[in-house]
Tab-separated table of C-alpha atoms in Angstrom:
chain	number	residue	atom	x	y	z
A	1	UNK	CA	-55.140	-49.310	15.830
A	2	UNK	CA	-51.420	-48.849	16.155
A	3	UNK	CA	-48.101	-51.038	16.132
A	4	UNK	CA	-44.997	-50.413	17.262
A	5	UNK	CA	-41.967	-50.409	15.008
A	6	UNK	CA	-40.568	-52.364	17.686
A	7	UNK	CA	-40.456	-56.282	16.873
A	8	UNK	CA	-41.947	-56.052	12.923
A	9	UNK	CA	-38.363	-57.334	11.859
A	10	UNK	CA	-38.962	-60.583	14.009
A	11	UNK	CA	-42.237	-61.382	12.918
A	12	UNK	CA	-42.345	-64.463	11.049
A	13	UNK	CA	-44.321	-64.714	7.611
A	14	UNK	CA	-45.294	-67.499	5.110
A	15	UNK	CA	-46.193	-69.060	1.902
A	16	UNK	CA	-47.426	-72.217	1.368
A	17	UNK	CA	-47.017	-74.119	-2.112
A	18	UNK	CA	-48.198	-77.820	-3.269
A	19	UNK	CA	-45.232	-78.039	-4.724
A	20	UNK	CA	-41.008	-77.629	-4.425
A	21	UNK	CA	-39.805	-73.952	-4.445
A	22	UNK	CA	-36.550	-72.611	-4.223
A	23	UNK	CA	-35.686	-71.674	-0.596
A	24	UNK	CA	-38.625	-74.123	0.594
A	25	UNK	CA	-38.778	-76.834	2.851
A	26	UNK	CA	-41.391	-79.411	3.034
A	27	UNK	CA	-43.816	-79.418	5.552
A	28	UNK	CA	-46.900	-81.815	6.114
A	29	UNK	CA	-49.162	-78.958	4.795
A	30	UNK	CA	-47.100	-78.658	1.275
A	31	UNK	CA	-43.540	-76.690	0.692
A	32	UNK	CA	-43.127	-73.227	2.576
A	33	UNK	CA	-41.224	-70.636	2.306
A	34	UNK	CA	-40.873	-68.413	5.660
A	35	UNK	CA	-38.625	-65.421	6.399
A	36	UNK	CA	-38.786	-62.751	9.521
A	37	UNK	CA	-39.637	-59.057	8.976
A	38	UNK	CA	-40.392	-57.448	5.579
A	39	UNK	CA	-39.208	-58.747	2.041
A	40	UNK	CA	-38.744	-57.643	-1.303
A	41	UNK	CA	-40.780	-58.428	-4.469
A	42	UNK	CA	-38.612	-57.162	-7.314
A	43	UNK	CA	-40.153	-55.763	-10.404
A	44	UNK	CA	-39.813	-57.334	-13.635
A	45	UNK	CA	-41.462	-55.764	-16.884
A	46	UNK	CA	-40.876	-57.489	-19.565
A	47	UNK	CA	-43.498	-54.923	-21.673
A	48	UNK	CA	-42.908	-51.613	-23.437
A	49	UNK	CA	-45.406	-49.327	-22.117
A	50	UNK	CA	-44.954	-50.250	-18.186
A	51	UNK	CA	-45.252	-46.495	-16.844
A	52	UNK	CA	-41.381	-46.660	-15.088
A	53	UNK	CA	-39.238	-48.563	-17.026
A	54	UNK	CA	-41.189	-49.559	-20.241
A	55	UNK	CA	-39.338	-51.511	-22.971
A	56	UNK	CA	-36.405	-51.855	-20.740
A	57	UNK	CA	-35.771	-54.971	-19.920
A	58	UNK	CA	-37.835	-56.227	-23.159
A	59	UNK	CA	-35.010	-58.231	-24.434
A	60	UNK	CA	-34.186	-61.484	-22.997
A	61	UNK	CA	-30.882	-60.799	-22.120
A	62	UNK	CA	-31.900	-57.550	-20.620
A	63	UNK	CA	-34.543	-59.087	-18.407
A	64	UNK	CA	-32.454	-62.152	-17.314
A	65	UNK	CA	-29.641	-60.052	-16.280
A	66	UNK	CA	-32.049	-57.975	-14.131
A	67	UNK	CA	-33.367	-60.762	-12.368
A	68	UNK	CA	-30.313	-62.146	-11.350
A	69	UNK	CA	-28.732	-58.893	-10.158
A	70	UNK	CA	-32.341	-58.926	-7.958
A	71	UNK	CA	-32.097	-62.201	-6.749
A	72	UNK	CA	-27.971	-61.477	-5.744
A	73	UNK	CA	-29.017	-58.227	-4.245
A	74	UNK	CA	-31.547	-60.685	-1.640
A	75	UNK	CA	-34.940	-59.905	-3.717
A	76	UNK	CA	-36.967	-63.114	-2.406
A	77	UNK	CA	-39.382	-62.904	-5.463
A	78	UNK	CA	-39.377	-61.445	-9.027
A	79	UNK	CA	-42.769	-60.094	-9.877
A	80	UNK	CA	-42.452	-60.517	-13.906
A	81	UNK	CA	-45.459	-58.697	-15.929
A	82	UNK	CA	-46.124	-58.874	-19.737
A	83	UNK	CA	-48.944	-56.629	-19.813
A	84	UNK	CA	-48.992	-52.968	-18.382
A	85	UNK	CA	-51.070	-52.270	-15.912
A	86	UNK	CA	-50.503	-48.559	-15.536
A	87	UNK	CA	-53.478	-46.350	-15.099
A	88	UNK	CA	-55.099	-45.441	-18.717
A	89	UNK	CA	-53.026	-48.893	-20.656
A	90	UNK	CA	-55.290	-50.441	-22.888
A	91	UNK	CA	-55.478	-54.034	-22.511
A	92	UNK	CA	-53.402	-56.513	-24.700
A	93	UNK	CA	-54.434	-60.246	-26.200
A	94	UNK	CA	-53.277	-63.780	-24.331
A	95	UNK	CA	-50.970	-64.680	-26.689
A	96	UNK	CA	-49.189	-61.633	-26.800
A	97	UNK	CA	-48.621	-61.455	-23.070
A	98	UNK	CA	-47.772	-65.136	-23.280
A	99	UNK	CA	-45.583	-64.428	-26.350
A	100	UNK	CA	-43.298	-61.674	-23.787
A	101	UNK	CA	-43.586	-63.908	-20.522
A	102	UNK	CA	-42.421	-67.450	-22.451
A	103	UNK	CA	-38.595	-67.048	-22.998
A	104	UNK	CA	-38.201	-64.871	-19.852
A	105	UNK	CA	-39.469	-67.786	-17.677
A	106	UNK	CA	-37.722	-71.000	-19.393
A	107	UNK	CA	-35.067	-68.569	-18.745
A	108	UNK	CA	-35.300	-68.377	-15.509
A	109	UNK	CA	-36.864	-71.377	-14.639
A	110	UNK	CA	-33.328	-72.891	-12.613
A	111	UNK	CA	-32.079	-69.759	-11.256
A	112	UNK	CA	-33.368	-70.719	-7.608
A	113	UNK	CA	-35.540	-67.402	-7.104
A	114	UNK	CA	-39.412	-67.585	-6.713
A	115	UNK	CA	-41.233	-66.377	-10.101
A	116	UNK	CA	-44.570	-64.580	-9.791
A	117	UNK	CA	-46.188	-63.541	-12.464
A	118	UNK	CA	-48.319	-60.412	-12.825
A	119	UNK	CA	-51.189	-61.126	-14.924
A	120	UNK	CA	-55.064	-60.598	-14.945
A	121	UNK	CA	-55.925	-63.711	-17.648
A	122	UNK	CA	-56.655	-67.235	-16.602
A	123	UNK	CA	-55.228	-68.772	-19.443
A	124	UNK	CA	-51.984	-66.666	-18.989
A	125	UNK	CA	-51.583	-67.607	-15.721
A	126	UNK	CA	-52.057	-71.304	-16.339
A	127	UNK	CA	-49.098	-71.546	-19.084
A	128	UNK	CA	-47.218	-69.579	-17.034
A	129	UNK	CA	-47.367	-71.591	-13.544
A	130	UNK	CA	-46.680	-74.840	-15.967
A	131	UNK	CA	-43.818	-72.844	-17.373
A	132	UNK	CA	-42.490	-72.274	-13.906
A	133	UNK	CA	-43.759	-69.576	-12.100
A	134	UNK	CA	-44.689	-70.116	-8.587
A	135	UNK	CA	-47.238	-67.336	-7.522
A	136	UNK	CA	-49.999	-65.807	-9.389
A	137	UNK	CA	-50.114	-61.911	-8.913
A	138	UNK	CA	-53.947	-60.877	-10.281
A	139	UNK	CA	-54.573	-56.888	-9.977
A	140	UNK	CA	-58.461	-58.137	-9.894
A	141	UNK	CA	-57.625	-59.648	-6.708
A	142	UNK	CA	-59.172	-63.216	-8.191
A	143	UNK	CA	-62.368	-61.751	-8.973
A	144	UNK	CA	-62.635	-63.940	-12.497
A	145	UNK	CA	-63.736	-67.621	-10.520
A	146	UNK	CA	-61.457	-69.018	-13.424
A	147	UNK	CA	-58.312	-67.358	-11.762
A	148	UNK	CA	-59.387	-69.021	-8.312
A	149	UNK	CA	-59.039	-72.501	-10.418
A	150	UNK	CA	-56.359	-72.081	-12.132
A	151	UNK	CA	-54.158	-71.370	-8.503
A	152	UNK	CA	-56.054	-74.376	-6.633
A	153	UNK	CA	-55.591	-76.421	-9.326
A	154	UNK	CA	-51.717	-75.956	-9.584
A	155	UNK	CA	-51.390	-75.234	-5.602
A	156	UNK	CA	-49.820	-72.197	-6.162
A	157	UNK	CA	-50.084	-69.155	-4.302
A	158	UNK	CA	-51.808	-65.691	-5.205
A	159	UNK	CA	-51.543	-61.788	-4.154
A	160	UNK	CA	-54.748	-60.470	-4.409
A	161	UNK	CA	-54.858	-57.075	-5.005
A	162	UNK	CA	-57.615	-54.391	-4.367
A	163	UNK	CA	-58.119	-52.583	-7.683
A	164	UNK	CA	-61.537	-50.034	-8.362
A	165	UNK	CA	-62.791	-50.410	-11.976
A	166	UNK	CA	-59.826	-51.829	-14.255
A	167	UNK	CA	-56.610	-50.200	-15.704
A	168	UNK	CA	-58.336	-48.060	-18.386
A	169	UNK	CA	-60.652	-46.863	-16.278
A	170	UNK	CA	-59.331	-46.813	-13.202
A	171	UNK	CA	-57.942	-43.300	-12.245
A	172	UNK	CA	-61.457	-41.833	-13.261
A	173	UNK	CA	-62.547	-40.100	-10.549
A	174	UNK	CA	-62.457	-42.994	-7.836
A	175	UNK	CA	-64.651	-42.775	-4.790
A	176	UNK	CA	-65.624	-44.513	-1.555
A	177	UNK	CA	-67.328	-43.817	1.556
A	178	UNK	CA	-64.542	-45.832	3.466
A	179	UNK	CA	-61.621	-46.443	1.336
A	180	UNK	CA	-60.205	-48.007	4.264
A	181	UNK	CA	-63.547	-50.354	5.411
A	182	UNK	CA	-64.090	-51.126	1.579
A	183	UNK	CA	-60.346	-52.422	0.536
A	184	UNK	CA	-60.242	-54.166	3.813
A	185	UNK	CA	-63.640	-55.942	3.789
A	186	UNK	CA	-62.880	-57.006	-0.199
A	187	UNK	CA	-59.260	-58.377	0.547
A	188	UNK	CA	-60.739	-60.853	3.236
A	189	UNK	CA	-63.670	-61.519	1.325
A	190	UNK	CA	-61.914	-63.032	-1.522
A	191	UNK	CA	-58.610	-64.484	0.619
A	192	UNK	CA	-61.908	-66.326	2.165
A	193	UNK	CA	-63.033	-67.192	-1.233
A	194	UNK	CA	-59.755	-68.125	-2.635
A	195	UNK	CA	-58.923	-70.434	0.312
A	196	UNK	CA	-62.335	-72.279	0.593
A	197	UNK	CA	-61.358	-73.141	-3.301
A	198	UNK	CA	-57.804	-74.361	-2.554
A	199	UNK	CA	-55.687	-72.077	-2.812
A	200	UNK	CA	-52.916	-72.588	-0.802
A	201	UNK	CA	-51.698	-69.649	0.854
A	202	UNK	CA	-52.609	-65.743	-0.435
A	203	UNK	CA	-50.820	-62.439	-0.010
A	204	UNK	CA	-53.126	-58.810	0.168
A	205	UNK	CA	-52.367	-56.070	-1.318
A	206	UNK	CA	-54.047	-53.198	-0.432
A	207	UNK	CA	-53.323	-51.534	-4.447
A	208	UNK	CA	-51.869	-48.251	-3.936
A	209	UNK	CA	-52.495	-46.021	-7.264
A	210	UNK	CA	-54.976	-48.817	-8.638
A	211	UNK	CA	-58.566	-46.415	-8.496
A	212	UNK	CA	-57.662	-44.477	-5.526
A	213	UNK	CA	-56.818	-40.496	-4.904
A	214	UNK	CA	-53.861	-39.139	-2.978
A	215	UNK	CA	-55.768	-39.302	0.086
A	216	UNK	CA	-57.132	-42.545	-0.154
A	217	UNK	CA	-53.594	-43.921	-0.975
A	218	UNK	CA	-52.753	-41.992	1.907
A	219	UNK	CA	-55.210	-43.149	4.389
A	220	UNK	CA	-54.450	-46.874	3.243
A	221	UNK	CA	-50.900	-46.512	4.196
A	222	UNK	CA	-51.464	-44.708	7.639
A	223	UNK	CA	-54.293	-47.763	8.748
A	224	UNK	CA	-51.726	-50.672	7.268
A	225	UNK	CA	-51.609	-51.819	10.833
A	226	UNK	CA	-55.367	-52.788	10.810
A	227	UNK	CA	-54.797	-54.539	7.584
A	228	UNK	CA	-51.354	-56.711	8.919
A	229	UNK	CA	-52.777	-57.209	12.420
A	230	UNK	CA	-54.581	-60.232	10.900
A	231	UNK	CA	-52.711	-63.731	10.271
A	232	UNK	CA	-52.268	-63.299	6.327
A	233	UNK	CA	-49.226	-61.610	4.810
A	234	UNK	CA	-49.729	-58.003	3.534
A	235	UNK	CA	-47.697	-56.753	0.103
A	236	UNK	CA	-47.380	-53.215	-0.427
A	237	UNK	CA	-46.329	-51.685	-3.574
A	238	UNK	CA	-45.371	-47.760	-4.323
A	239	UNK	CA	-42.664	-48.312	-5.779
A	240	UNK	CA	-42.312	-44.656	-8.327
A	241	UNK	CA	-45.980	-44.281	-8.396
A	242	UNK	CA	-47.679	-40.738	-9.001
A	243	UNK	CA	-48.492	-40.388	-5.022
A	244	UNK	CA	-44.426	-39.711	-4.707
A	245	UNK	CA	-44.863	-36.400	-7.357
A	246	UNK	CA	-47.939	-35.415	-5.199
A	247	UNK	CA	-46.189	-35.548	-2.024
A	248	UNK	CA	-42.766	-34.424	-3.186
A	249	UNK	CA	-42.710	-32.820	-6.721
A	250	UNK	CA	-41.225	-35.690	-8.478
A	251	UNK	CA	-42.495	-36.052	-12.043
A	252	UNK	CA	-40.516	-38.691	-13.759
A	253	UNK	CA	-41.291	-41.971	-12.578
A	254	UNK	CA	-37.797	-42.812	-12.973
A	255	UNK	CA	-36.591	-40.185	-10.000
A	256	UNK	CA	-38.978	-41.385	-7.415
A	257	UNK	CA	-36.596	-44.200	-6.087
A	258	UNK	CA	-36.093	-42.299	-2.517
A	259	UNK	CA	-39.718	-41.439	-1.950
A	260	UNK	CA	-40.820	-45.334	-2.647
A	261	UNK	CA	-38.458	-45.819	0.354
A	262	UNK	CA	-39.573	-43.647	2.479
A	263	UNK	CA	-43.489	-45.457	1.707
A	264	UNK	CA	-42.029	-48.564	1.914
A	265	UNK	CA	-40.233	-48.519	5.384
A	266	UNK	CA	-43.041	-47.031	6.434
A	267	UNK	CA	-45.007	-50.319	5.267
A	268	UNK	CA	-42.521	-52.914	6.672
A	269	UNK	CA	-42.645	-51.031	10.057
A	270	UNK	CA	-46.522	-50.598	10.001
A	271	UNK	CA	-46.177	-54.806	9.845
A	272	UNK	CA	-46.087	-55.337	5.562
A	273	UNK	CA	-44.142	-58.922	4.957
A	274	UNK	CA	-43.206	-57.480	1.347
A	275	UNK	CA	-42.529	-54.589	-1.011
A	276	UNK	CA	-42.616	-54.634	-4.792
A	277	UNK	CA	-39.752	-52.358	-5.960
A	278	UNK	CA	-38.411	-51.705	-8.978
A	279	UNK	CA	-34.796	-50.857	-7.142
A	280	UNK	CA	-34.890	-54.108	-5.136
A	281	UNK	CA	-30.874	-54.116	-4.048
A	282	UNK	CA	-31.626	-50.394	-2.759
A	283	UNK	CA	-34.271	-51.649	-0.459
A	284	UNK	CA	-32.846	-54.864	0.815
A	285	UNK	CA	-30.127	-52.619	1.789
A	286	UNK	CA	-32.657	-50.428	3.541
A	287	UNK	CA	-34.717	-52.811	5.046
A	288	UNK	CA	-31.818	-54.464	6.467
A	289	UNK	CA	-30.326	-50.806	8.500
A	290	UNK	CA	-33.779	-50.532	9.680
A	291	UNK	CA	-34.282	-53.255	11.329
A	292	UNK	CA	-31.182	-53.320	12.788
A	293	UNK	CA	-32.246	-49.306	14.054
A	294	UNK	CA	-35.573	-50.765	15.358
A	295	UNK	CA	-34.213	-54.666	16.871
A	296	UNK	CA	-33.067	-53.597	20.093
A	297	UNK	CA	-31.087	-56.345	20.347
A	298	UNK	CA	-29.610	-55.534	17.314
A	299	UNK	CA	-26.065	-54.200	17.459
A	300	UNK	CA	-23.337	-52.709	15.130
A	301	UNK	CA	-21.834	-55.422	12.537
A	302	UNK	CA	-25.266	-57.470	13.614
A	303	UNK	CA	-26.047	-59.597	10.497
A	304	UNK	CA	-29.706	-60.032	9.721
A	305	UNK	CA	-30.319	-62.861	7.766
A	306	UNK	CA	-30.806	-63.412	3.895
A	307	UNK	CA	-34.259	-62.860	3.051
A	308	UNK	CA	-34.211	-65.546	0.027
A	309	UNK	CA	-33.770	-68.470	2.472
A	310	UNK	CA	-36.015	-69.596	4.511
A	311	UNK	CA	-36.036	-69.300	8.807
A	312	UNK	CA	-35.675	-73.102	10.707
C-alpha cells in the first residue's frame, strides 16, 4: 500500500489523557491534545551511557536547559530516559533510574511541555506519572501486565514500542519470517490489549534498531504507510542510530543529525504523527519547509502552525 505525500501535513492526530495537560483542552472523553501533520518528540537522557549523547545532559541544569530550548524550538513532547536502552546496556536498579528521573521532572513539572518518560519498570513509571509526567514510553511495548495498570490506573497515555528480545540481547542476530507482518500484528495486539485495560489513548512505534537488521529497519520504514493507514498515531524514531553509518558511512552517533532527517521526513510523509530526535529545533524547522513543499495550498511566507498547541 502507498500514500501520497500529498495531504500528511493536514491530517489530524490525537492523545487522549484523564487528566489536564499542557496544550490540552477538555473534551467529554478526558483532556486531548491534537495537532495536524507530523510532530516532534525531543530526546532527553538524563543517563551516562545513552549511545549519542551519554552523560550530557546528566546535570540538572544541563537537562533543564535542554528541555526548554526543545520546547521553544516547537518540540510538542520531551521523551526523558534514566536508563539506556542502547543495544548491549546492561540493565540498571529502580531506584537508580528513579534517583536520575526525580529532580529532572519536579523541574520541569510547570514548564507547560508534555513529559514522557522512557522507562521499562512499573514502579518507575508509577513515581514518575505522580511526579508529573504525562505519557509512559515502554520499549517492551506494555508486555509486563503491571505496565498496562500502572497507565489505566493514572489515565495516562503510552507508546508502545516493538522491541525483539531486550536491550542486552537484542542486536544478536535478530530474525523473522515477516519483519513487517510480525511488528505490525504485535503493535495492534497489545494497543488492543492496552485499551481493553484503560488506557486512554496509545502511540506505535514500530522500534527501529531495537532487534532488527539493516534490512528489516529498512523494510519497516518503506511499508510505514500500512502501519499509519490505521486510526492510531504512529512514532518513529532514528534519530543517529547505526542504520545512518550503514547507509551513509557515518560512525559517530553524534554526526548522524542529517541522515535522521532524511528517515524522518521520510516517516512524516509516509503518514508518522511524531519523530523522536535528539536535534528537535532542526526538525521542527524541517518538518515545517516540508509541508509547506508538499501543502499545495501552501505558499511562500505561509505560516504553519505551532505544533505544541493544540488544533480547534
Amino acid at each position: 500500500m502507498s500514500r501520497s505525500p500529498e495531504g500528511w501535513s493536514r491530517r489530524r492526530h490525537r492523545l487522549t489523557f484523564g487528566f489536564p495537560v499542557p496544550g490540552g483542552e477538555r473534551t467529554p472523553d478526558g483532556w486531548q491534545v491534537e495537532w495536524r501533520g507530523c510532530a516532534v518528540m525531543g530526546v532527553l537522557n538524563v543517563t551516562p551511557d545513552s549511545f549519542s549523547d551519554g552523560g550530557r545532559h546528566a546535570p540538572l541544569q544541563a537537562a533543564v536547559a535542554q528541555a526548554r530550548a526543545m520546547r521553544d524550538a516547537g518540540a510538542l513532547l520531551i521523551d526523558v530516559g534514566g536508563e539506556s536502552t542502547r543495544p548491549g546496556a546492561d540493565p540498571v536498579p529502580a531506584e537508580q533510574e528513579l534517583d536520575r528521573l526525580r529532580p529532572v521532572l519536579r523541574a520541569l513539572a510547570g514548564e507547560g511541555v508534555l513529559l514522557s518518560v522512557d522507562t521499562l519498570k512499573p514502579e518507575v513509571a508509577a513515581e514518575a506519572l505522580a511526579l508529573g509526567a504525562h505519557l509512559i514510553n515502554d520499549v517492551t511495548g506494555l508486555r509486563d501486565p503491571a505496565m498496562i495498570r500502572v497507565c489505566a490506573e493514572a489515565a495516562a497515555p503510552a507508546c508502545i514500542m516493538h522491541m525483539q528480545g531486550e536491550p542486552r540481547t537484542m542486536q544478536h542476530s535478530p530474525h523473522y519470517a515477516d519483519v513487517v507482518a510480525e511488528v505490525q500484528a504485535f503493535l495492534h495486539d497489545r494497543a488492543e490489549v492496552a485499551l481493553a485495560a484503560g488506557v486512554p489513548s496509545v502511540l506505535l512505534d514500530p522500534g527501529l534498531g531495537f532487534g532488527k537488521t539493516p534490512v528489516h529497519n529498512l523494510a519497516l520504514l518503506r511499508a510505514l504507510p500500512e502501519l499509519t493507514a490505521g486510526p492510531l498515531p504512529v512514532l518513529v524514531g532514528a534519530s543517529r542510530k547505526r542504520l545512518i553509518d550503514t547507509l551513509a558511512g557515518v560512525p559517530r552517533a553524534a554526526d548522524r543529525d542529517p541522515g535522521t532527517l532524511a528517515l524522518h521526513l521520510h516517516a512524516a510523509r509516509a503518514g508518522a504523527a511524531i519523530v523522536r530526535a535528539h536535534a528537535a529545533g532542526a526538525h521542527v524547522q524541517a518538518l515545517r519547509v516540508q509541508a509547506a513543499l508538499d501543502d499545495p495550498e501552501a505558499g511562500p511566507g505561509s505560516q504553519k502552525p505551532d505544533p505544541r498547541k493544540p488544533s480547534r
